[in-house]
mmCIF file of C-alpha atoms and ligand atoms in Angstrom:
data_model
loop_
_atom_site.group_PDB
_atom_site.id
_atom_site.type_symbol
_atom_site.label_atom_id
_atom_site.label_comp_id
_atom_site.label_asym_id
_atom_site.label_seq_id
_atom_site.Cartn_x
_atom_site.Cartn_y
_atom_site.Cartn_z
ATOM 1 C CA MET A 899 4.762 -5.732 6.610
ATOM 2 C CA PRO A 900 8.267 -5.180 7.889
ATOM 3 C CA LEU A 901 10.208 -5.048 10.327
ATOM 4 C CA GLN A 902 10.470 -2.198 11.630
ATOM 5 C CA ILE A 903 14.577 -1.957 13.970
ATOM 6 C CA ILE A 904 13.629 0.628 16.925
ATOM 7 C CA ARG A 905 15.703 1.328 19.411
ATOM 8 C CA ASN A 906 13.785 1.134 23.286
ATOM 9 C CA ASP A 907 12.796 -0.736 26.421
ATOM 10 C CA ILE A 908 11.121 -3.919 24.997
ATOM 11 C CA THR A 909 9.294 -3.361 28.348
ATOM 12 C CA LYS A 910 7.215 -0.210 27.363
ATOM 13 C CA LEU A 911 6.086 -1.199 23.958
ATOM 14 C CA THR A 912 2.613 -2.198 23.404
ATOM 15 C CA CYS A 913 1.860 -5.044 20.496
ATOM 16 C CA ASP A 914 0.666 -8.510 20.736
ATOM 17 C CA ALA A 915 3.114 -10.262 22.267
ATOM 18 C CA ILE A 916 7.736 -9.745 22.906
ATOM 19 C CA VAL A 917 9.760 -12.029 23.183
ATOM 20 C CA ASN A 918 12.162 -13.038 26.325
ATOM 21 C CA ALA A 919 15.666 -13.786 25.610
ATOM 22 C CA ALA A 920 15.238 -16.081 29.092
ATOM 23 C CA ASN A 921 17.521 -19.546 30.386
ATOM 24 C CA PRO A 922 16.154 -22.911 29.691
ATOM 25 C CA SER A 923 14.603 -22.629 33.241
ATOM 26 C CA LEU A 924 12.363 -19.876 31.900
ATOM 27 C CA LEU A 925 11.776 -18.514 35.634
ATOM 28 C CA GLY A 926 13.478 -15.677 35.452
ATOM 29 C CA GLY A 927 17.310 -14.172 35.329
ATOM 30 C CA GLY A 928 19.447 -10.845 34.710
ATOM 31 C CA GLY A 929 19.266 -8.702 31.194
ATOM 32 C CA VAL A 930 15.942 -8.571 29.337
ATOM 33 C CA ASP A 931 14.917 -11.685 30.486
ATOM 34 C CA GLY A 932 15.332 -9.280 34.326
ATOM 35 C CA ALA A 933 13.356 -6.379 33.490
ATOM 36 C CA ILE A 934 10.904 -8.155 31.671
ATOM 37 C CA HIS A 935 9.790 -9.678 35.329
ATOM 38 C CA LYS A 936 10.823 -7.358 36.961
ATOM 39 C CA ALA A 937 7.966 -5.290 34.012
ATOM 40 C CA ALA A 938 5.002 -8.058 34.048
ATOM 41 C CA GLY A 939 4.907 -8.524 37.901
ATOM 42 C CA LYS A 940 4.479 -12.167 40.106
ATOM 43 C CA GLY A 941 2.512 -13.285 37.951
ATOM 44 C CA LEU A 942 4.523 -14.027 35.333
ATOM 45 C CA LEU A 943 6.510 -16.152 37.270
ATOM 46 C CA ARG A 944 3.639 -18.307 38.904
ATOM 47 C CA GLU A 945 2.531 -19.015 35.550
ATOM 48 C CA CYS A 946 6.378 -19.907 34.418
ATOM 49 C CA ARG A 947 6.857 -22.063 36.617
ATOM 50 C CA LYS A 948 3.635 -24.565 35.527
ATOM 51 C CA LEU A 949 5.669 -24.370 32.065
ATOM 52 C CA GLY A 950 7.977 -27.050 32.950
ATOM 53 C CA GLY A 951 11.333 -25.321 31.245
ATOM 54 C CA CYS A 952 12.353 -24.505 27.715
ATOM 55 C CA LYS A 953 14.902 -25.698 25.594
ATOM 56 C CA THR A 954 17.532 -23.939 23.389
ATOM 57 C CA GLY A 955 16.270 -22.878 20.105
ATOM 58 C CA GLN A 956 12.737 -23.235 22.092
ATOM 59 C CA ALA A 957 10.031 -21.549 22.973
ATOM 60 C CA LYS A 958 6.897 -20.619 24.718
ATOM 61 C CA LEU A 959 4.201 -18.876 25.745
ATOM 62 C CA THR A 960 2.252 -17.057 28.076
ATOM 63 C CA GLY A 961 0.473 -14.140 29.764
ATOM 64 C CA GLY A 962 2.065 -10.240 29.647
ATOM 65 C CA HIS A 963 0.151 -9.687 32.737
ATOM 66 C CA ASP A 964 1.584 -6.444 33.996
ATOM 67 C CA LEU A 965 2.949 -6.045 30.512
ATOM 68 C CA PRO A 966 1.068 -3.595 28.336
ATOM 69 C CA CYS A 967 1.336 -6.907 25.574
ATOM 70 C CA LYS A 968 -1.117 -9.934 25.766
ATOM 71 C CA TYR A 969 1.843 -11.866 25.612
ATOM 72 C CA VAL A 970 5.699 -12.354 26.058
ATOM 73 C CA ILE A 971 6.673 -15.447 23.869
ATOM 74 C CA HIS A 972 10.064 -17.421 26.072
ATOM 75 C CA THR A 973 13.156 -18.377 24.249
ATOM 76 C CA VAL A 974 16.223 -19.785 24.953
ATOM 77 C CA GLY A 975 18.504 -18.332 23.067
ATOM 78 C CA PRO A 976 22.744 -20.653 22.681
ATOM 79 C CA LYS A 977 26.085 -19.465 24.629
ATOM 80 C CA TRP A 978 28.005 -18.423 21.898
ATOM 81 C CA ARG A 979 30.734 -20.947 22.207
ATOM 82 C CA GLY A 980 33.081 -19.778 19.118
ATOM 83 C CA GLY A 981 30.251 -19.893 16.853
ATOM 84 C CA GLN A 982 31.015 -23.791 15.894
ATOM 85 C CA ASN A 983 28.720 -24.973 17.819
ATOM 86 C CA GLY A 984 25.868 -24.633 15.969
ATOM 87 C CA GLU A 985 24.883 -21.799 17.534
ATOM 88 C CA ARG A 986 23.941 -20.113 14.621
ATOM 89 C CA GLU A 987 20.965 -23.239 13.643
ATOM 90 C CA GLN A 988 19.659 -22.302 17.625
ATOM 91 C CA LEU A 989 19.444 -19.110 17.461
ATOM 92 C CA GLN A 990 17.374 -19.604 13.381
ATOM 93 C CA SER A 991 15.374 -21.528 15.537
ATOM 94 C CA CYS A 992 14.803 -19.592 18.646
ATOM 95 C CA TYR A 993 13.749 -16.599 16.403
ATOM 96 C CA ARG A 994 11.675 -19.418 13.683
ATOM 97 C CA ALA A 995 9.720 -20.766 16.616
ATOM 98 C CA SER A 996 9.286 -17.707 18.326
ATOM 99 C CA LEU A 997 7.612 -16.559 15.339
ATOM 100 C CA ARG A 998 5.470 -19.331 14.804
ATOM 101 C CA LEU A 999 3.983 -19.130 18.331
ATOM 102 C CA ALA A 1000 2.975 -15.261 17.296
ATOM 103 C CA LEU A 1001 1.130 -16.747 14.420
ATOM 104 C CA GLU A 1002 -0.485 -19.125 16.328
ATOM 105 C CA HIS A 1003 -2.027 -17.211 18.139
ATOM 106 C CA GLU A 1004 -2.785 -14.578 16.029
ATOM 107 C CA CYS A 1005 -0.200 -12.273 16.788
ATOM 108 C CA GLN A 1006 -0.660 -8.867 14.662
ATOM 109 C CA SER A 1007 2.233 -7.018 16.035
ATOM 110 C CA VAL A 1008 5.770 -8.825 18.071
ATOM 111 C CA ALA A 1009 9.317 -7.185 19.189
ATOM 112 C CA PHE A 1010 12.210 -9.043 19.521
ATOM 113 C CA PRO A 1011 14.426 -8.471 21.816
ATOM 114 C CA LEU A 1012 18.513 -9.327 19.525
ATOM 115 C CA ILE A 1013 18.777 -12.344 21.371
ATOM 116 C CA SER A 1014 21.628 -14.191 22.526
ATOM 117 C CA SER A 1015 23.728 -10.776 21.872
ATOM 118 C CA GLY A 1016 24.294 -10.211 25.444
ATOM 119 C CA VAL A 1017 25.050 -12.687 28.874
ATOM 120 C CA TYR A 1018 25.034 -15.171 25.960
ATOM 121 C CA GLY A 1019 27.839 -13.217 24.496
ATOM 122 C CA TYR A 1020 26.642 -14.066 20.635
ATOM 123 C CA PRO A 1021 28.299 -11.244 19.726
ATOM 124 C CA LYS A 1022 26.582 -8.430 18.719
ATOM 125 C CA GLU A 1023 27.036 -7.515 14.660
ATOM 126 C CA GLN A 1024 26.165 -11.803 13.700
ATOM 127 C CA ALA A 1025 23.441 -11.704 15.990
ATOM 128 C CA LEU A 1026 22.006 -9.236 14.297
ATOM 129 C CA LYS A 1027 22.693 -10.450 10.997
ATOM 130 C CA VAL A 1028 21.070 -14.216 12.102
ATOM 131 C CA ALA A 1029 17.403 -11.939 13.880
ATOM 132 C CA VAL A 1030 16.856 -9.995 10.837
ATOM 133 C CA ASP A 1031 17.699 -12.284 8.071
ATOM 134 C CA CYS A 1032 14.697 -15.515 10.196
ATOM 135 C CA ILE A 1033 12.008 -12.491 10.215
ATOM 136 C CA THR A 1034 12.499 -10.805 6.443
ATOM 137 C CA GLU A 1035 11.872 -14.690 5.040
ATOM 138 C CA PHE A 1036 9.307 -15.382 7.328
ATOM 139 C CA LEU A 1037 7.971 -11.361 6.356
ATOM 140 C CA ILE A 1038 7.898 -12.890 2.996
ATOM 141 C CA GLU A 1039 4.514 -15.549 3.665
ATOM 142 C CA HIS A 1040 3.436 -13.633 6.449
ATOM 143 C CA ASP A 1041 1.579 -10.542 7.868
ATOM 144 C CA MET A 1042 3.185 -9.302 10.880
ATOM 145 C CA LEU A 1043 5.301 -6.263 12.675
ATOM 146 C CA VAL A 1044 7.536 -7.972 13.612
ATOM 147 C CA TYR A 1045 10.256 -4.952 15.885
ATOM 148 C CA LEU A 1046 13.770 -5.625 16.674
ATOM 149 C CA VAL A 1047 14.397 -4.073 19.881
ATOM 150 C CA VAL A 1048 18.189 -2.830 19.842
ATOM 151 C CA PHE A 1049 18.478 -1.423 23.832
ATOM 152 C CA ASP A 1050 21.700 -0.083 22.974
ATOM 153 C CA LYS A 1051 23.624 1.960 20.349
ATOM 154 C CA SER A 1052 26.243 -1.035 20.442
ATOM 155 C CA SER A 1053 23.599 -3.664 19.354
ATOM 156 C CA PHE A 1054 23.402 -2.380 16.171
ATOM 157 C CA GLN A 1055 26.655 -1.577 13.859
ATOM 158 C CA ILE A 1056 27.692 -2.111 11.016
ATOM 159 C CA SER A 1057 31.068 -3.530 10.363
ATOM 160 C CA GLU A 1058 33.976 -1.043 10.932
ATOM 161 C CA LYS A 1059 34.737 -1.076 7.478
ATOM 162 C CA LEU A 1060 31.650 0.029 5.816
ATOM 163 C CA PHE A 1061 31.156 2.702 8.729
ATOM 164 C CA ALA A 1062 34.817 4.099 7.219
ATOM 165 C CA ASP A 1063 33.418 3.843 3.550
ATOM 166 C CA ILE A 1064 30.716 5.854 3.975
ATOM 167 C CA ALA A 1065 32.345 8.055 7.081
ATOM 168 C CA ALA A 1066 34.744 8.938 3.659
ATOM 169 C CA PHE A 1067 31.788 9.026 1.228
ATOM 170 C CA ILE A 1068 29.912 11.636 2.270
ATOM 171 C CA ASP A 1069 33.279 13.986 3.220
ATOM 172 C CA ASP A 1070 33.768 13.170 -0.607
ATOM 173 C CA LYS A 1071 31.097 14.743 -1.473
ATOM 174 C CA TYR A 1072 30.644 16.770 0.981
ATOM 175 C CA VAL A 1073 33.829 18.495 -0.183
ATOM 176 C CA ASP A 1074 31.828 17.961 -3.876
ATOM 177 C CA THR A 1075 28.902 20.590 -2.339
ATOM 178 C CA HIS A 1076 31.599 23.240 -0.662
ATOM 179 C CA PHE A 1077 29.372 24.705 1.623
ATOM 180 C CA LEU A 1078 25.829 24.672 3.413
ATOM 181 C CA PHE A 1079 23.391 27.116 3.807
ATOM 182 C CA ARG A 1080 20.801 27.115 6.614
ATOM 183 C CA ARG A 1081 18.658 29.599 7.168
ATOM 184 C CA THR A 1082 18.770 32.078 10.718
ATOM 185 C CA GLN A 1083 15.324 32.239 11.188
ATOM 186 C CA GLN A 1084 12.076 29.744 11.163
ATOM 187 C CA ASP A 1085 9.775 31.714 9.648
ATOM 188 C CA GLY A 1086 11.128 30.632 6.069
ATOM 189 C CA ARG A 1087 12.605 33.596 4.970
ATOM 190 C CA GLY A 1088 15.739 34.151 6.605
ATOM 191 C CA GLU A 1089 18.711 35.013 4.902
ATOM 192 C CA SER A 1090 21.448 31.842 3.980
ATOM 193 C CA THR A 1091 24.285 32.255 6.077
ATOM 194 C CA PHE A 1092 27.655 30.036 5.714
ATOM 195 C CA VAL A 1093 27.739 26.728 7.979
ATOM 196 C CA GLY A 1094 30.770 25.159 6.074
ATOM 197 C CA ALA A 1095 31.457 22.099 5.270
ATOM 198 C CA THR A 1096 30.841 19.208 7.869
ATOM 199 C CA GLU A 1097 27.855 20.285 9.110
ATOM 200 C CA ILE A 1098 25.025 17.953 8.495
ATOM 201 C CA LEU A 1099 21.586 19.082 9.067
ATOM 202 C CA PRO A 1100 19.403 16.410 9.969
ATOM 203 C CA PRO A 1101 16.413 14.882 7.163
ATOM 204 C CA GLN A 1102 13.799 17.069 6.397
ATOM 205 C CA GLU A 1103 15.870 20.372 7.582
ATOM 206 C CA SER A 1104 17.910 19.996 5.074
ATOM 207 C CA GLU A 1105 15.809 19.286 2.984
ATOM 208 C CA ARG A 1106 13.912 22.265 3.192
ATOM 209 C CA ALA A 1107 17.858 24.074 3.029
ATOM 210 C CA ALA A 1108 18.845 22.226 -0.388
ATOM 211 C CA ARG A 1109 15.496 23.983 -1.731
ATOM 212 C CA SER A 1110 14.736 27.425 -0.336
ATOM 213 C CA ALA A 1111 19.087 27.704 -0.241
ATOM 214 C CA GLU A 1112 20.437 30.121 -2.629
ATOM 215 C CA PRO A 1113 23.130 28.226 -5.743
ATOM 216 C CA PHE A 1114 26.662 29.794 -4.625
ATOM 217 C CA ARG A 1115 29.497 30.886 -5.640
ATOM 218 C CA GLU A 1116 32.433 28.230 -5.578
ATOM 219 C CA ASP A 1117 35.362 29.981 -6.367
ATOM 220 C CA ALA A 1118 34.317 32.799 -3.200
ATOM 221 C CA ALA A 1119 35.954 33.498 -0.119
ATOM 222 C CA PRO A 1120 34.436 30.938 3.021
ATOM 223 C CA SER A 1121 34.725 34.799 4.421
ATOM 224 C CA ASP A 1122 32.698 36.309 2.186
ATOM 225 C CA LEU A 1123 30.020 34.083 1.446
ATOM 226 C CA HIS A 1124 27.675 34.964 3.094
ATOM 227 C CA LYS A 1125 27.939 38.890 1.541
ATOM 228 C CA LEU A 1126 27.222 37.222 -2.048
ATOM 229 C CA PRO A 1127 24.427 38.396 -3.804
ATOM 230 C CA PRO A 1128 22.720 34.859 -4.946
ATOM 231 C CA VAL A 1129 24.067 34.154 -8.545
ATOM 232 C CA ALA A 1130 22.818 31.365 -10.890
ATOM 233 C CA ALA A 1131 24.422 27.721 -10.065
ATOM 234 C CA LYS A 1132 26.655 25.637 -12.060
ATOM 235 C CA THR A 1133 25.276 23.444 -14.621
ATOM 236 C CA THR A 1134 26.800 21.685 -17.413
ATOM 237 C CA ALA A 1135 25.631 22.346 -20.586
ATOM 238 C CA ALA A 1136 24.559 19.132 -22.006
ATOM 239 C CA PRO A 1137 23.664 17.742 -25.718
ATOM 240 C CA MET A 1138 20.913 19.033 -27.549
ATOM 241 C CA GLN A 1139 20.198 15.874 -28.239
ATOM 242 C CA THR A 1140 20.136 14.246 -24.573
ATOM 243 C CA MET A 1141 17.543 17.725 -23.477
ATOM 244 C CA GLU A 1142 15.216 17.690 -26.415
ATOM 245 C CA PHE A 1143 14.948 14.008 -25.318
ATOM 246 C CA SER A 1144 14.731 14.701 -21.404
ATOM 247 C CA LEU A 1145 12.004 18.206 -22.904
ATOM 248 C CA ALA A 1146 9.651 15.403 -24.557
ATOM 249 C CA ASP A 1147 10.537 12.159 -22.216
ATOM 250 C CA ALA A 1148 9.714 15.232 -20.162
ATOM 251 C CA LEU A 1149 6.931 16.640 -21.048
ATOM 252 C CA ARG A 1150 5.212 13.051 -21.524
ATOM 253 C CA ARG A 1151 4.664 12.191 -18.124
ATOM 254 C CA GLU A 1152 3.826 15.269 -16.614
ATOM 255 C CA ASP A 1153 0.581 14.751 -15.452
ATOM 256 C CA GLU A 1154 1.979 11.098 -13.647
ATOM 257 C CA SER A 1155 1.740 11.016 -10.097
ATOM 258 C CA PHE A 1156 4.552 9.129 -8.554
ATOM 259 C CA SER A 1157 1.655 6.239 -7.054
ATOM 260 C CA GLN A 1158 1.272 6.372 -11.275
ATOM 261 C CA ALA A 1159 4.943 6.350 -11.428
ATOM 262 C CA LEU A 1160 5.991 3.588 -9.161
ATOM 263 C CA LEU A 1161 3.248 1.384 -10.584
ATOM 264 C CA ARG A 1162 4.445 1.866 -14.446
ATOM 265 C CA LYS A 1163 7.787 0.414 -12.916
ATOM 266 C CA ILE A 1164 6.454 -2.656 -11.264
ATOM 267 C CA ASP A 1165 5.045 -3.237 -14.131
ATOM 268 C CA GLU A 1166 8.050 -2.753 -16.357
ATOM 269 C CA LYS A 1167 10.269 -4.992 -13.884
ATOM 270 C CA GLY A 1168 8.258 -7.362 -14.201
ATOM 271 C CA MET A 1169 7.964 -7.111 -10.699
ATOM 272 C CA THR A 1170 4.242 -8.371 -7.918
ATOM 273 C CA ASP A 1171 3.611 -5.945 -6.572
ATOM 274 C CA SER A 1172 3.705 -7.925 -3.219
ATOM 275 C CA ALA A 1173 6.991 -9.018 -3.942
ATOM 276 C CA CYS A 1174 7.630 -5.008 -4.684
ATOM 277 C CA TYR A 1175 6.501 -4.075 -1.555
ATOM 278 C CA LYS A 1176 7.495 -6.592 0.857
ATOM 279 C CA LYS A 1177 11.318 -5.984 -1.207
ATOM 280 C CA ALA A 1178 10.695 -2.188 0.225
ATOM 281 C CA ASN A 1179 10.077 -3.181 4.396
ATOM 282 C CA VAL A 1180 6.819 -1.412 3.543
ATOM 283 C CA ASP A 1181 3.344 -1.851 4.842
ATOM 284 C CA ARG A 1182 0.400 -4.243 2.953
ATOM 285 C CA LYS A 1183 -2.111 -1.688 3.954
ATOM 286 C CA LEU A 1184 0.364 1.291 2.915
ATOM 287 C CA PHE A 1185 0.908 -0.003 -0.629
ATOM 288 C CA SER A 1186 -3.428 -0.110 -1.912
ATOM 289 C CA LYS A 1187 -3.583 3.030 0.233
ATOM 290 C CA ILE A 1188 -0.494 4.222 -2.934
ATOM 291 C CA ARG A 1189 -2.567 2.207 -5.125
ATOM 292 C CA SER A 1190 -5.491 3.067 -4.972
ATOM 293 C CA ASP A 1191 -4.591 7.231 -4.221
ATOM 294 C CA VAL A 1192 -3.775 8.612 -6.739
ATOM 295 C CA HIS A 1193 -2.513 11.232 -6.011
ATOM 296 C CA TYR A 1194 -0.531 9.996 -2.333
ATOM 297 C CA HIS A 1195 1.765 12.334 -0.864
ATOM 298 C CA PRO A 1196 4.652 9.251 -0.021
ATOM 299 C CA SER A 1197 7.125 10.258 3.210
ATOM 300 C CA LYS A 1198 10.223 10.863 1.404
ATOM 301 C CA GLN A 1199 11.647 7.441 3.218
ATOM 302 C CA THR A 1200 8.965 5.708 1.752
ATOM 303 C CA ALA A 1201 9.145 7.038 -1.787
ATOM 304 C CA ILE A 1202 13.373 5.874 -1.930
ATOM 305 C CA ALA A 1203 12.532 2.143 -0.195
ATOM 306 C CA PHE A 1204 10.308 1.786 -3.619
ATOM 307 C CA ALA A 1205 12.939 2.795 -5.325
ATOM 308 C CA ILE A 1206 15.932 0.601 -4.474
ATOM 309 C CA ALA A 1207 13.198 -1.880 -4.122
ATOM 310 C CA LEU A 1208 12.805 -1.181 -7.693
ATOM 311 C CA GLU A 1209 16.382 -0.906 -9.369
ATOM 312 C CA LEU A 1210 16.754 1.232 -9.890
ATOM 313 C CA SER A 1211 19.412 3.922 -11.130
ATOM 314 C CA LEU A 1212 20.840 7.687 -9.719
ATOM 315 C CA ASP A 1213 18.872 8.872 -11.804
ATOM 316 C CA GLU A 1214 15.469 6.664 -11.820
ATOM 317 C CA THR A 1215 15.281 7.567 -8.105
ATOM 318 C CA LYS A 1216 15.560 11.491 -8.409
ATOM 319 C CA ASP A 1217 12.957 10.680 -11.434
ATOM 320 C CA LEU A 1218 10.369 8.819 -8.770
ATOM 321 C CA LEU A 1219 11.811 10.909 -6.089
ATOM 322 C CA LEU A 1220 10.300 14.538 -7.253
ATOM 323 C CA LYS A 1221 7.902 12.474 -8.155
ATOM 324 C CA ALA A 1222 6.810 12.913 -4.477
ATOM 325 C CA GLY A 1223 8.311 16.348 -4.224
ATOM 326 C CA PHE A 1224 11.437 14.627 -2.994
ATOM 327 C CA ALA A 1225 15.026 15.638 -4.237
ATOM 328 C CA LEU A 1226 18.676 14.191 -3.436
ATOM 329 C CA SER A 1227 20.599 16.400 -2.131
ATOM 330 C CA HIS A 1228 24.825 16.874 -1.101
ATOM 331 C CA SER A 1229 23.871 18.917 2.185
ATOM 332 C CA SER A 1230 22.233 15.591 3.777
ATOM 333 C CA LYS A 1231 24.110 12.953 5.416
ATOM 334 C CA PHE A 1232 20.807 10.816 5.270
ATOM 335 C CA ASP A 1233 20.885 11.028 0.748
ATOM 336 C CA ILE A 1234 24.568 10.309 0.371
ATOM 337 C CA ILE A 1235 24.204 7.374 2.022
ATOM 338 C CA ILE A 1236 21.256 6.967 -0.232
ATOM 339 C CA GLU A 1237 23.753 7.660 -3.162
ATOM 340 C CA TYR A 1238 26.528 5.495 -1.190
ATOM 341 C CA PHE A 1239 24.486 1.873 -2.241
ATOM 342 C CA ILE A 1240 22.464 2.396 -5.774
ATOM 343 C CA THR A 1241 26.071 3.940 -6.977
ATOM 344 C CA ARG A 1242 27.197 0.231 -6.009
ATOM 345 C CA GLY A 1243 24.446 -1.577 -6.544
ATOM 346 C CA ASN A 1244 23.208 -2.448 -3.561
ATOM 347 C CA TYR A 1245 19.732 -3.021 -3.046
ATOM 348 C CA ASN A 1246 19.304 -4.510 0.238
ATOM 349 C CA VAL A 1247 16.867 -2.215 2.726
ATOM 350 C CA PHE A 1248 17.637 -3.795 5.169
ATOM 351 C CA GLU A 1249 21.451 -3.906 5.155
ATOM 352 C CA ILE A 1250 21.278 0.731 4.197
ATOM 353 C CA ASN A 1251 18.691 0.933 7.268
ATOM 354 C CA GLU A 1252 21.653 -1.140 9.519
ATOM 355 C CA ALA A 1253 24.090 2.178 8.079
ATOM 356 C CA LEU A 1254 21.906 5.232 8.332
ATOM 357 C CA PHE A 1255 20.552 4.052 12.248
ATOM 358 C CA ALA A 1256 24.791 3.520 12.035
ATOM 359 C CA PHE A 1257 24.672 7.455 11.338
ATOM 360 C CA ASP A 1258 22.064 8.248 13.313
ATOM 361 C CA GLN A 1259 19.907 8.281 10.627
ATOM 362 C CA ALA A 1260 15.499 8.052 9.588
ATOM 363 C CA LEU A 1261 14.676 4.297 8.391
ATOM 364 C CA LEU A 1262 13.925 3.748 4.701
ATOM 365 C CA GLY A 1263 10.187 0.928 4.606
ATOM 366 C CA VAL A 1264 7.018 1.597 6.979
HETATM 367 N N1 AR6 B 1552 14.693 -3.900 25.604
HETATM 368 C C1 AR6 B 1552 15.246 -4.457 25.035
HETATM 369 N N2 AR6 B 1552 16.627 -5.341 25.652
HETATM 370 C C2 AR6 B 1552 16.300 -5.406 25.800
HETATM 371 C C3 AR6 B 1552 16.552 -5.197 26.963
HETATM 372 C C4 AR6 B 1552 15.880 -4.174 27.458
HETATM 373 N N3 AR6 B 1552 14.531 -3.863 29.166
HETATM 374 N N4 AR6 B 1552 17.263 -5.172 28.248
HETATM 375 C C5 AR6 B 1552 18.539 -6.198 27.515
HETATM 376 N N5 AR6 B 1552 18.409 -5.794 26.396
HETATM 377 P P1 AR6 B 1552 20.712 -10.578 27.623
HETATM 378 P P2 AR6 B 1552 21.652 -13.700 26.493
HETATM 379 C C6 AR6 B 1552 19.185 -7.142 25.377
HETATM 380 O O1 AR6 B 1552 21.962 -10.455 28.413
HETATM 381 O O2 AR6 B 1552 21.984 -12.639 25.868
HETATM 382 C C7 AR6 B 1552 19.721 -13.709 31.150
HETATM 383 O O3 AR6 B 1552 19.813 -13.697 32.351
HETATM 384 C C8 AR6 B 1552 20.725 -6.167 25.169
HETATM 385 O O4 AR6 B 1552 21.387 -5.257 25.217
HETATM 386 O O5 AR6 B 1552 19.309 -9.957 27.599
HETATM 387 O O6 AR6 B 1552 20.573 -13.925 25.636
HETATM 388 C C9 AR6 B 1552 18.514 -15.208 31.198
HETATM 389 O O7 AR6 B 1552 18.272 -15.043 31.847
HETATM 390 C C10 AR6 B 1552 21.707 -7.509 24.550
HETATM 391 O O8 AR6 B 1552 21.688 -7.048 23.433
HETATM 392 O O9 AR6 B 1552 19.583 -12.157 26.963
HETATM 393 C C11 AR6 B 1552 19.209 -15.683 30.784
HETATM 394 O O10 AR6 B 1552 20.229 -15.596 31.741
HETATM 395 C C12 AR6 B 1552 19.749 -8.082 24.518
HETATM 396 O O11 AR6 B 1552 18.632 -7.782 24.866
HETATM 397 C C13 AR6 B 1552 20.389 -15.169 29.911
HETATM 398 O O12 AR6 B 1552 20.803 -14.157 30.297
HETATM 399 C C14 AR6 B 1552 19.516 -9.890 24.941
HETATM 400 O O13 AR6 B 1552 20.844 -9.435 26.443
HETATM 401 C C15 AR6 B 1552 20.351 -15.087 28.527
HETATM 402 O O14 AR6 B 1552 21.519 -14.035 27.631
#
């Protein structure tokens, strides 16, 4: 099962275990530790007193007491001392020891805060990388739903350079499309109105808008755009040979569903099913559903996650998405970010998710 990165208060989560970023005394403190003890009540402190503390990099388990989870796994992260004093190895050890305990207690779901990234001063970006690497490494071997809970948005930040690069790419693509249209009414029959090149719609809305918006004339002055009657979209004439091939190809695969196309691609790539759904960050049960239901309709995020796992080119991704009834459009920030990563050959779902998160977009997988 996958890793999910969520923004929440960990004490509110209903899962089998939550992990506490504790100190060696295990007797409570500030940050997430303080919040967990406060929400769990005095019973947790009583139980912690019997544990005899905990060393850095190790983990101990208690009941959840008044919390909505069954267990609390207390682990002690390293204090940041410049990064040359074994901090990384100790932090890795926290995640591994906690996941081992969760496994021993047959937890199916466990939630982690970003250990050491608060009071203990571990740089958030690096703390996040250690967390994601350790958890994904564990998930290759084990079935568990792991939440990584980021409390504040700054805990989950891609590097400034990557952010700026993606932002520039988005700007470029928006320039390419020139103008967006947004429907003015909710009933599906509303007229499209010009809203400018920089306005960004959320994925679902932009998807609908992209499908429903009439084509527009690129040479029109912005102020005139809303008055124009629909005109045919500009297309670049493709060579006849390519068109014939595409047509024949399209006809041959016309009836292929998303599920069939996905399974065919997995075979063509020589991947196993499990390697594919794990790389896609997709739940095994969900994959089984897709496998067994030839007409299964995945969400757009799931369909793209598979395209990423299969390392499809942009055109192949579009073909696969089409099977599920979706398209990639330049009027969606989400879609442009996906395009950014695919065209750079970066097929790491977690890195893509970090970028999507930074731009307030829905994440891939699940
Ligand atoms: N839910 C999820 N994450 C949270 C919450 C919450 N309710 N509250 C804080 N965080 P920290 P550390 C995030 O300082 O760095 C304690 O005093 C927070 O934004 O709680 O390992 C202990 O007793 C940050 O990203 O833990 C130790 O003395 C992350 O949790 C010391 O702090 C970890 O921040 C441990 O320091």
